[in-house]
Coordinates of C-alpha atoms in Angstrom, one line a residue:
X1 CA 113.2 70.2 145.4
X2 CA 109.1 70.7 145.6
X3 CA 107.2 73.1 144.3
X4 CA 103.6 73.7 145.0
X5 CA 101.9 76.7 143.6
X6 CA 98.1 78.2 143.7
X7 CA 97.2 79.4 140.6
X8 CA 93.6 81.1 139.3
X9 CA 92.3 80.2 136.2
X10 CA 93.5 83.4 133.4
X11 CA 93.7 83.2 129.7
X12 CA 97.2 83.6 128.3
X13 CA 97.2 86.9 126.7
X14 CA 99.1 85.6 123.7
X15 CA 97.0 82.3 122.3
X16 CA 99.2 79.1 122.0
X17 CA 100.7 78.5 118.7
X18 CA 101.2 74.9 118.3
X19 CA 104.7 74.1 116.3
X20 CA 104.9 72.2 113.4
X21 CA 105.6 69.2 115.6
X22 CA 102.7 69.9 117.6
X23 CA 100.7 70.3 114.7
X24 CA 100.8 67.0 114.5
X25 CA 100.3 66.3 118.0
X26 CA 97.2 68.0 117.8
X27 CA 96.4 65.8 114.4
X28 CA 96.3 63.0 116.8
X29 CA 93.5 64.7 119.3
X30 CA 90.9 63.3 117.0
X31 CA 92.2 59.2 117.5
X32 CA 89.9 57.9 120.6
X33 CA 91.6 57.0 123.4
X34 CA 91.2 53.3 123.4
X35 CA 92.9 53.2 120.2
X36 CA 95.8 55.7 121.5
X37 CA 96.3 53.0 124.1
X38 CA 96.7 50.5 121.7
X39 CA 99.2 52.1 119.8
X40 CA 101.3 53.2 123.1
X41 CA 100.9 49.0 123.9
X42 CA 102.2 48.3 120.7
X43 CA 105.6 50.0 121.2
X44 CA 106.5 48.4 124.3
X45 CA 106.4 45.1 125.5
X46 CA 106.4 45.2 129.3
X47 CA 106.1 42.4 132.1
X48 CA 105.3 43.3 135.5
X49 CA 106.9 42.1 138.2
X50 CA 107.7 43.0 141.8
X51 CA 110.0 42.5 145.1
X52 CA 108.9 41.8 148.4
X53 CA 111.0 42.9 151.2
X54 CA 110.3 41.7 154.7
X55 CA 112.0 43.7 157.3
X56 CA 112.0 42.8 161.3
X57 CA 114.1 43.3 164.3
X58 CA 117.2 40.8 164.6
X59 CA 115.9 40.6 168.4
X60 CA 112.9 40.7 169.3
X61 CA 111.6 39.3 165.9
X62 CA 109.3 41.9 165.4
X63 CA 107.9 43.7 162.1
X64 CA 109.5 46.9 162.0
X65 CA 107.1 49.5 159.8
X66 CA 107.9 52.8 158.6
X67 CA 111.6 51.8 157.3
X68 CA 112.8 53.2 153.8
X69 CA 113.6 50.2 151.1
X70 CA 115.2 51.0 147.8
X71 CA 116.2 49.1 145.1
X72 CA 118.3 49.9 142.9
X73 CA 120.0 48.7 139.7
X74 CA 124.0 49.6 139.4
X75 CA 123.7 54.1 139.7
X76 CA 120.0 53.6 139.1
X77 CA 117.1 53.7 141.7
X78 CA 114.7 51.4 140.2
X79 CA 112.1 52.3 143.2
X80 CA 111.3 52.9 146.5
X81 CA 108.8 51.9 149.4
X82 CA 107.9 52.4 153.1
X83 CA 107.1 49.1 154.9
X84 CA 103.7 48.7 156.5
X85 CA 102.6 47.5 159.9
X86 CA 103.4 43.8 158.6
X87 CA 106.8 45.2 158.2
X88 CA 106.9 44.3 154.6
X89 CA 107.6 46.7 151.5
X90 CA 106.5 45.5 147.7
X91 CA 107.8 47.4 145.2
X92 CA 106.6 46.9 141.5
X93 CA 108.6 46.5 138.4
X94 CA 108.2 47.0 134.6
X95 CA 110.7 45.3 132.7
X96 CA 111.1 46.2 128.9
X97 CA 112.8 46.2 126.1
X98 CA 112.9 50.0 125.3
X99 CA 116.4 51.2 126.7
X100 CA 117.4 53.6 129.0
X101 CA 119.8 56.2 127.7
X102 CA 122.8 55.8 129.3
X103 CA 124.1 59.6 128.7
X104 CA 123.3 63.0 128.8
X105 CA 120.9 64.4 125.9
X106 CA 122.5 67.2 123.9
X107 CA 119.2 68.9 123.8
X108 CA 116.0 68.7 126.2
X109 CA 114.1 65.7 126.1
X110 CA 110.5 64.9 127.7
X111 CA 108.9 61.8 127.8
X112 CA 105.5 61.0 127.1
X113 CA 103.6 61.0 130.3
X114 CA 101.9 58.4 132.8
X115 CA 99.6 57.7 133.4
X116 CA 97.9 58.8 130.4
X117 CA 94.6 59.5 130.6
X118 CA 95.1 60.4 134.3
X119 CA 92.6 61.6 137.0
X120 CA 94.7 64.3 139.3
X121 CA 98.5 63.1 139.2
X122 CA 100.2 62.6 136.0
X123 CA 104.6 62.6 135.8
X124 CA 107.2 62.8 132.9
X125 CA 110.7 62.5 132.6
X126 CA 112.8 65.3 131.5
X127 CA 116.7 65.1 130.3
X128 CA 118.6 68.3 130.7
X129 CA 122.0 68.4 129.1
X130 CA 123.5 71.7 130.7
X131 CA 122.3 73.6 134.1
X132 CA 119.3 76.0 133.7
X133 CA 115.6 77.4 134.1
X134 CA 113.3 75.4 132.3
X135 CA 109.2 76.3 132.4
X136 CA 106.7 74.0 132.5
X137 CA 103.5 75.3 130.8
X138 CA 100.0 73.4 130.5
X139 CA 97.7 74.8 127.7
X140 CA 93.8 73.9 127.0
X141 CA 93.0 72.8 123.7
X142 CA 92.2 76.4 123.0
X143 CA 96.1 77.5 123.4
X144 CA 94.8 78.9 126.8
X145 CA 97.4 78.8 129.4
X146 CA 96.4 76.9 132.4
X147 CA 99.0 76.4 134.7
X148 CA 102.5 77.5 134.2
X149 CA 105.9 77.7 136.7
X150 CA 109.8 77.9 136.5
X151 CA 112.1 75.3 137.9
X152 CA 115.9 75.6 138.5
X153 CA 117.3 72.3 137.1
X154 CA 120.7 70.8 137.0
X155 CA 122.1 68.5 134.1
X156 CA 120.8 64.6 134.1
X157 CA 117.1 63.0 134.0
X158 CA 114.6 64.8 136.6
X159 CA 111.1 63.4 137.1
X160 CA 108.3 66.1 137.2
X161 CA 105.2 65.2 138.6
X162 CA 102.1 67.7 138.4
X163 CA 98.6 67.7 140.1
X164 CA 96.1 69.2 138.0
X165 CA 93.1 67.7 139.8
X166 CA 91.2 71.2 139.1
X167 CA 91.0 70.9 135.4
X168 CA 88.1 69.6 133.4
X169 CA 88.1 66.5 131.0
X170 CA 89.6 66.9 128.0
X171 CA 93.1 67.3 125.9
X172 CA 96.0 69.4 127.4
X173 CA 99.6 70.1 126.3
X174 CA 102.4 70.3 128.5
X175 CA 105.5 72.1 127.1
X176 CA 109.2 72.5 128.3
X177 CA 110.8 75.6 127.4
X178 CA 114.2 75.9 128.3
X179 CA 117.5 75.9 125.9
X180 CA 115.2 73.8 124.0
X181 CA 111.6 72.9 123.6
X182 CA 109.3 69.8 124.1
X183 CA 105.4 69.1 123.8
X184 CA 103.7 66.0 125.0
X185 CA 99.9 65.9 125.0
X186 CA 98.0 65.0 128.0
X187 CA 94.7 63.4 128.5
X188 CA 92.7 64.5 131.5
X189 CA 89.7 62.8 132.8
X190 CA 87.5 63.4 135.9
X191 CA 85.2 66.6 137.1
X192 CA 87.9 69.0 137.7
X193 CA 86.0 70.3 141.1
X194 CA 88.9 70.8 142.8
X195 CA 89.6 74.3 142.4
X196 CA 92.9 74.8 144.3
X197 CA 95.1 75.5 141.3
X198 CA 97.8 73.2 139.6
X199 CA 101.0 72.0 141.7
X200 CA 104.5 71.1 140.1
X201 CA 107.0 68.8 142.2
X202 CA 110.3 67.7 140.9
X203 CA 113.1 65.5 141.7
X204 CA 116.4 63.8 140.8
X205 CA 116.0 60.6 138.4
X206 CA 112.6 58.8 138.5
X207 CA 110.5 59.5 141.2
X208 CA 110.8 57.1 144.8
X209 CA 106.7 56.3 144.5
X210 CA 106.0 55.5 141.3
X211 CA 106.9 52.2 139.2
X212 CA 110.1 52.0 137.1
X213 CA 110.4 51.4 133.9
X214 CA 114.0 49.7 132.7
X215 CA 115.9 47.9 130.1
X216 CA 116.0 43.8 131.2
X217 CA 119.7 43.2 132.1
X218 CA 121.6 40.1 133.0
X219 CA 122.6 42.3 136.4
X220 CA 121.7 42.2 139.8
X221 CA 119.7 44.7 142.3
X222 CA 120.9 46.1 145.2
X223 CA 118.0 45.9 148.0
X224 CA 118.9 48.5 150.8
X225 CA 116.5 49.4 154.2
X226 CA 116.9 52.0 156.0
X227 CA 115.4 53.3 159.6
X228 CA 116.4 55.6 161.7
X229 CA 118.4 53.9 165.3
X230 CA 119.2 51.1 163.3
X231 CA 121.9 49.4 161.2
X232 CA 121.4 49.8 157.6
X233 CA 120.5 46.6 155.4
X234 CA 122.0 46.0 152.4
X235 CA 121.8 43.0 149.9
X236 CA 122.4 41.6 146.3
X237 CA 120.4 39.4 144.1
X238 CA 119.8 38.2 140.7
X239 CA 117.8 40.6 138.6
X240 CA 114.4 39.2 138.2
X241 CA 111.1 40.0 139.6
X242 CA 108.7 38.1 142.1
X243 CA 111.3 37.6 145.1
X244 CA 110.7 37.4 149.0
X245 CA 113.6 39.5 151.1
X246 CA 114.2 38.7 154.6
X247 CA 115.6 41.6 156.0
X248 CA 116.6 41.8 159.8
X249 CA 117.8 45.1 161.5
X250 CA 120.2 45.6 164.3
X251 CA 119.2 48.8 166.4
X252 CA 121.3 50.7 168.3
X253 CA 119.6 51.6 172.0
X254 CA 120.7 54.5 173.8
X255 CA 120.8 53.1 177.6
X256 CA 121.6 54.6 180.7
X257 CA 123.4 52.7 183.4
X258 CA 122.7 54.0 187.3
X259 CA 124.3 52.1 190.3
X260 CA 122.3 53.0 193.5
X261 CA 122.7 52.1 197.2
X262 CA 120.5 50.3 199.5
X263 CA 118.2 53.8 200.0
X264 CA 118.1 54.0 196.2
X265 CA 120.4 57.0 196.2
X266 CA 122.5 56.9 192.5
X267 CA 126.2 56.7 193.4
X268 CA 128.8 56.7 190.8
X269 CA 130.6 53.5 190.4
X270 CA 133.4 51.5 187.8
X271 CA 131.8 49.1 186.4
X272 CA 132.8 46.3 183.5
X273 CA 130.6 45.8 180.9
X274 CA 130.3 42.7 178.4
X275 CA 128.6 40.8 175.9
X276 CA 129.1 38.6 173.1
X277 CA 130.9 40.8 170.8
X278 CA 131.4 43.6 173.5
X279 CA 133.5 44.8 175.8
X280 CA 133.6 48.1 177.9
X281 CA 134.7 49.5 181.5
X282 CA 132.7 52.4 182.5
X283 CA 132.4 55.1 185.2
X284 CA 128.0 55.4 186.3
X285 CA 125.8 57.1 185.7
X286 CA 126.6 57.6 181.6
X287 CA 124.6 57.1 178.9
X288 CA 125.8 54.6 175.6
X289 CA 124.5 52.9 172.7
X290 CA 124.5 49.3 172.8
X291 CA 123.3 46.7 170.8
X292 CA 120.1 44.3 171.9
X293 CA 121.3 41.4 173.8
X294 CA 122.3 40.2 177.2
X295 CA 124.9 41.6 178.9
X296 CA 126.9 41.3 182.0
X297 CA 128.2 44.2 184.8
X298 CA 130.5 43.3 187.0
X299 CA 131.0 46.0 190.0
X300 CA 133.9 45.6 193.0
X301 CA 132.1 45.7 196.5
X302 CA 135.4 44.6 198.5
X303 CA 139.2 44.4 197.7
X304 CA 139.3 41.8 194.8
X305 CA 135.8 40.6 194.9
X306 CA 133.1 41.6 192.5
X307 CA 129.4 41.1 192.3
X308 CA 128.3 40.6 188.6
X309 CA 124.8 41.5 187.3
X310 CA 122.8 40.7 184.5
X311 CA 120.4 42.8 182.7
X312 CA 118.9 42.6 178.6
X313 CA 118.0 45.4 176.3
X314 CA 115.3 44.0 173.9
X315 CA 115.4 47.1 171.1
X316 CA 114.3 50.0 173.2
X317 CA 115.9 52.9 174.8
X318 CA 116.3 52.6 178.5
X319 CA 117.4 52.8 181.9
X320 CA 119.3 50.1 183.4
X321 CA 119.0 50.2 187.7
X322 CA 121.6 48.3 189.4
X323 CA 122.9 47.9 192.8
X324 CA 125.9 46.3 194.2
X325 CA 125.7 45.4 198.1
X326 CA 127.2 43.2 199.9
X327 CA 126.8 40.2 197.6
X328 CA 124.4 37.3 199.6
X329 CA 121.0 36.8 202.1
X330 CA 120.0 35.4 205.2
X331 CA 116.6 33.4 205.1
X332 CA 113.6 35.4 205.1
X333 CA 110.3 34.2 207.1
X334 CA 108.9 33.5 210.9
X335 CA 112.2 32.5 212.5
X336 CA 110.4 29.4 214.0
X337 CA 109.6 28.2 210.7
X338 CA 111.7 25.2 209.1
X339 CA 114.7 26.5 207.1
X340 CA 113.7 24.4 204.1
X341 CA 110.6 25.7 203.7
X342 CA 112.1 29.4 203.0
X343 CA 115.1 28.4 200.8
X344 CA 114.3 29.1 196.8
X345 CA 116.5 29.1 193.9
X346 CA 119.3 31.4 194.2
X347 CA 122.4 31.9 192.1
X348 CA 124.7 35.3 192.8
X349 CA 127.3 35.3 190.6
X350 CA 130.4 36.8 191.9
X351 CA 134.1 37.2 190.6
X352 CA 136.7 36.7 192.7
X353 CA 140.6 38.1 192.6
X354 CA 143.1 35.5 192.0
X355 CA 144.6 36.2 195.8
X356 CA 141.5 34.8 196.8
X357 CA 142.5 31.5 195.7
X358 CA 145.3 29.5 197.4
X359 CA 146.7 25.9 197.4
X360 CA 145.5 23.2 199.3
X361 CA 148.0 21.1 200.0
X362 CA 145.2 18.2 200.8
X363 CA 144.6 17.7 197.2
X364 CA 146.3 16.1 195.2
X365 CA 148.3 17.5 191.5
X366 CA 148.5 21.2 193.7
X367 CA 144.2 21.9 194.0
X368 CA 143.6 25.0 194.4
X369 CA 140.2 26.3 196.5
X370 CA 138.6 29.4 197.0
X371 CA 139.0 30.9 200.5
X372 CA 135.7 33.0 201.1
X373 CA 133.4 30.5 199.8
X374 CA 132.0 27.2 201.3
X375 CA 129.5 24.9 200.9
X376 CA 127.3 23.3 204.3
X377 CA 124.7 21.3 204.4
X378 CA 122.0 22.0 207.3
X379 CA 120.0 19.8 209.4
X380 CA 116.6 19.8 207.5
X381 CA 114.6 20.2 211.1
X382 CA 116.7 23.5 211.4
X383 CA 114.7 26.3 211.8
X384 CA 114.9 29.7 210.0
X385 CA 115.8 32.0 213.5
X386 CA 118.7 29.0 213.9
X387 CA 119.9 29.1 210.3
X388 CA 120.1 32.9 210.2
X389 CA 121.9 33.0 214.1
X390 CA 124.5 30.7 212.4
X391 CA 125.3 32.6 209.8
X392 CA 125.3 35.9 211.2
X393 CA 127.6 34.4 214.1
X394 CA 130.3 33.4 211.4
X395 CA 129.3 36.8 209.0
X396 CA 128.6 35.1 206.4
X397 CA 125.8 35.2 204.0
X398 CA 123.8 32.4 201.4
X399 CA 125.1 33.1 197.7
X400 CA 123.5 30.3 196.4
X401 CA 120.6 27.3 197.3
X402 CA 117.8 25.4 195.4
X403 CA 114.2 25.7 196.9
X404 CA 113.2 22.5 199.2
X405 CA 117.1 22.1 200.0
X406 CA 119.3 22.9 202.7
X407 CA 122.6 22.9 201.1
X408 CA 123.8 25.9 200.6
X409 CA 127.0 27.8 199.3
X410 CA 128.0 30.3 201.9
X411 CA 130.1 33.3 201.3
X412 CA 132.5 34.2 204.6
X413 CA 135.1 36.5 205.0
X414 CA 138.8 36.3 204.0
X415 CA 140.3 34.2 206.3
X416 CA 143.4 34.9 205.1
X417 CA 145.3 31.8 204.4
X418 CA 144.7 28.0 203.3
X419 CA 145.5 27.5 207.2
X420 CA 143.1 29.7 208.8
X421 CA 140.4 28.9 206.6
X422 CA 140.8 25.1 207.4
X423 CA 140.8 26.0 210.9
X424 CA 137.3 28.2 210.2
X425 CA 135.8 24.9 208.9
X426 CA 136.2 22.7 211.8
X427 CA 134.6 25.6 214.0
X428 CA 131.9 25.6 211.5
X429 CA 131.4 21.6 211.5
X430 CA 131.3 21.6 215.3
X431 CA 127.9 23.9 215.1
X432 CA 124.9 21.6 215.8
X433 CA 122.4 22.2 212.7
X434 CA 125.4 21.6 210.2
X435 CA 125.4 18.1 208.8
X436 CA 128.7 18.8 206.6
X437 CA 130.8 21.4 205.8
X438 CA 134.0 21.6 202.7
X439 CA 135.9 23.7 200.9
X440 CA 135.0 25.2 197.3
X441 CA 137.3 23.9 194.8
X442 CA 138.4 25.9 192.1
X443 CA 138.5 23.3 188.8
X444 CA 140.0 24.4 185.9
X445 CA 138.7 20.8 183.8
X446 CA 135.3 20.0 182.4
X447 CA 132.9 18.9 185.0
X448 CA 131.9 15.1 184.0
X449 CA 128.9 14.3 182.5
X450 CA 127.6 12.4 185.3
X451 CA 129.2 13.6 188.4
X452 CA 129.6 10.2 191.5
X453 CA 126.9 11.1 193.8
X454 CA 128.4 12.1 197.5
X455 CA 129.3 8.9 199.8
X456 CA 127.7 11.1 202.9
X457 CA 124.6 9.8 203.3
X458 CA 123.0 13.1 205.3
X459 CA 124.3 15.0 202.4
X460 CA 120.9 15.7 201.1
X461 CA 120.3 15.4 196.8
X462 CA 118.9 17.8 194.7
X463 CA 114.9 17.0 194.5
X464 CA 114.1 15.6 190.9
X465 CA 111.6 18.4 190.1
X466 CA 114.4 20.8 190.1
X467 CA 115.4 21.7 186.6
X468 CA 119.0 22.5 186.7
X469 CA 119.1 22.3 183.1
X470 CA 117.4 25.5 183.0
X471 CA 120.9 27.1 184.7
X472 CA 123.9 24.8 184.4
X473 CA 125.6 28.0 186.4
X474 CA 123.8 26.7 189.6
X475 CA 124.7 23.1 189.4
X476 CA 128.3 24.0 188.1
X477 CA 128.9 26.0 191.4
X478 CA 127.8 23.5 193.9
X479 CA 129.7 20.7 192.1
X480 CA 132.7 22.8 192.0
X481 CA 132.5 23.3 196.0
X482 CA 130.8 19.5 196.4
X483 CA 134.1 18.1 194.3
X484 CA 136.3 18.7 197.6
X485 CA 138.6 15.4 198.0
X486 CA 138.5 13.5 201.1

């Protein structure tokens, strides 16, 4: 809970009356302040030391500022931080020897404060045994009361920090009154020209900001970041000061997936959705968290044939466009233009029904080929206008080439049967810009390392400044289709 109150300057009506305990607070007003410190030094033995968490996205690698990291010991937060811009949080400890009481007082306790001397912002710890009110009251060293408030509390340790930037320099005593009573004497310092009155602000156990002070145990902290749209991190390590955290996020993106036609109008569409770890069938347009990554839709645009599309979310929301014609392309350019000067690299990755697959009795151990796909080589003085008229004339449309290369892997309709489809090719070999024509092979084996190159000799080779090592896919499909037996 926070409390923030305005409050004049007035007199108490009633002057303070120190206690007997108090008396000899006040004994101690007279000791300088040097010396005070001394004496507070002297009782506790305290070695500074800190944690340093780095926090970044799993993904994209970069800092992530603004995320909450706590660390805690066992039931005890030891402290907290926001990350920066760098993405990293540092959060100071003070390790001592002075325990930590491990129950609840029987009667109020107060600690003494810190900082002491302080120049606006001072805290103390309070232990309540039971529920209650408690009042906080600051007096001047004339037993003038100059800020004062009540404060619902419930049983444990609370952490009450108070802003008294608009007092002068000098001695103050802050008592709790409750069922119970506690003085600690406070040493201000600074002008006092703020004049917007005294504020109170209290919360569970030690305060998130400030440094904690703890007991050294043989234990271990518990390092935990939070931000909001992503996974919370959480890790263990040894209890000791002057570490370096690593800790990576996962976020969860909220992305919407649209399928629109060829006039960019959305239509709704079944579509399957994967990804390393993921799996999901969905009904566009909808909206879904997902994790960054690459991932894979596969949408049917004819009976048992799909077209498969890929798209990445990087840690952002978005919206993911996709469109699912008929799956190839003719050649683009002037149609007297040479073929091989419009072909580029070009991989559409389609799935394919097992009924599109059928047994080719030419091939040996039962081979099995795929019946709407071929692969043709075209004469490389072939012109665009002739490339295109071939392929229209047989419906068929380029699924896959290499730029500076005339072979291509054509997709044609269902012919049907292994029969029909043999028949299709000798039509097709018979054209006059096609140098060869076979069947795609379906091949259930690892390719070999270092395929036999083709005995055809107007079968034309993959230039060397292709780097098909950039997509093994590409290479994989034309070697499936190029490993047709003779």
């Amino acid at each position: 809970m926070h409390f923030n109150r305005t409050m004049p300057y007035q007199p108490a009506n009633v002057p303070f009356q120190p206690t007997q305990s108090e008396n000899s607070m006040s004994a101690r007003v007279c000791i300088p302040v040097i010396l005070l410190f001394l004496v507070q030094a002297a009782t506790i033995s305290a070695q500074e030391s800190s944690i340093r968490v780095m926090v970044y996205d799993d993904y994209t690698q970069i800092s992530i500022s603004s995320a909450l990291v706590t660390v805690s010991s066992g039931e005890d937060v030891i402290g907290t931080a926001y990350t920066g811009d760098d993405g990293i949080a540092t959060i100071q400890i003070t390790e001592t020897h002075s325990p930590e009481p491990e129950k609840l007082p029987s009667s109020i306790t107060l600690s003494q404060n810190y900082p002491n001397p302080f120049q606006s912002e001072t805290r103390v710890e309070i232990g309540i045994p039971e529920e209650q009110t408690i009042s906080a009251t600051v007096f001047n060293i004339l037993g003038q009361r100059v800020a004062y408030h009540q404060i619902p509390v419930s049983a444990g340790f609370h952490s009450l920090e108070l802003s008294l930037s608009h007092l002068a320099t000098g001695v103050y005593f802050l008592r709790i009154d409750g069922r119970g009573s506690e003085t600690v004497t406070l040493f201000k310092m600074g002008s006092g020209f703020h004049r917007s009155g005294p504020s109170f602000s209290i919360s569970p156990g030690r305060a998130a900001d400030m440094t904690r002070i703890r007991s050294v145990t043989d234990g271990e902290y518990t390092i935990r970041v939070e931000k909001d749209r992503y996974d919370v991190f959480q890790t263990t390590l040894p209890a000791a000061g002057g570490q370096n955290i690593s800790a990576p996020l996962s976020r969860n993106n909220m992305v919407e997936i649209q399928v629109i036609d060829a006039d960019g109008t959305p239509v709704e569409r079944d579509l399957s959705i994967r990804s390393s770890g993921f799996s999901s069938n969905i009904a566009t347009p909808l909206s879904l968290t997902l994790k960054s990554g690459i991932y894979k839709a596969a949408g049917e645009i004819a009976v048992g044939v799909s077209l498969e599309k890929s798209f990445e979310i990087a840690s952002r929301d978005t919206t993911i466009v996709l469109t699912f014609e008929e799956a190839g392309v003719l050649l683009e350019g002037d149609p007297a233009a040479p073929a091989v000067a419009s072909t580029y690299n070009l991989y559409i990755p389609i799935v394919y029904s097992p009924e599109m697959i059928s047994v080719d009795p030419e091939l040996l151990f039962d081979g099995e080929v795929l019946r709407t796909e071929i692969q043709i080589a075209i004469d490389p003085e072939a012109t665009v206008g002739q490339t295109n008229d071939f392929l229209e004339k047989y419906e068929a449309r380029i699924v896959s080439m290499f730029e500076n290369n005339t072979v291509y892997i054509i997709r044609v309709p269902d012919p049907g049967d292994i029969a029909a489809l043999s028949q299709l090719l000798v039509g097709i070999q018979d054209e006059q810009i096609v140098l060869l024509v076979s069947k795609s092979v379906v091949m259930e084996d690892p390719l070999p390392e270092e395929p036999e190159p083709p005995e055809t000799e107007e079968l034309q080779d993959i230039p060397d400044h292709i780097d098909i090592s950039s997509n093994p896919d590409w290479i994989d499909h034309h070697l499936a289709a190029r490993a047709h037996a003779a």
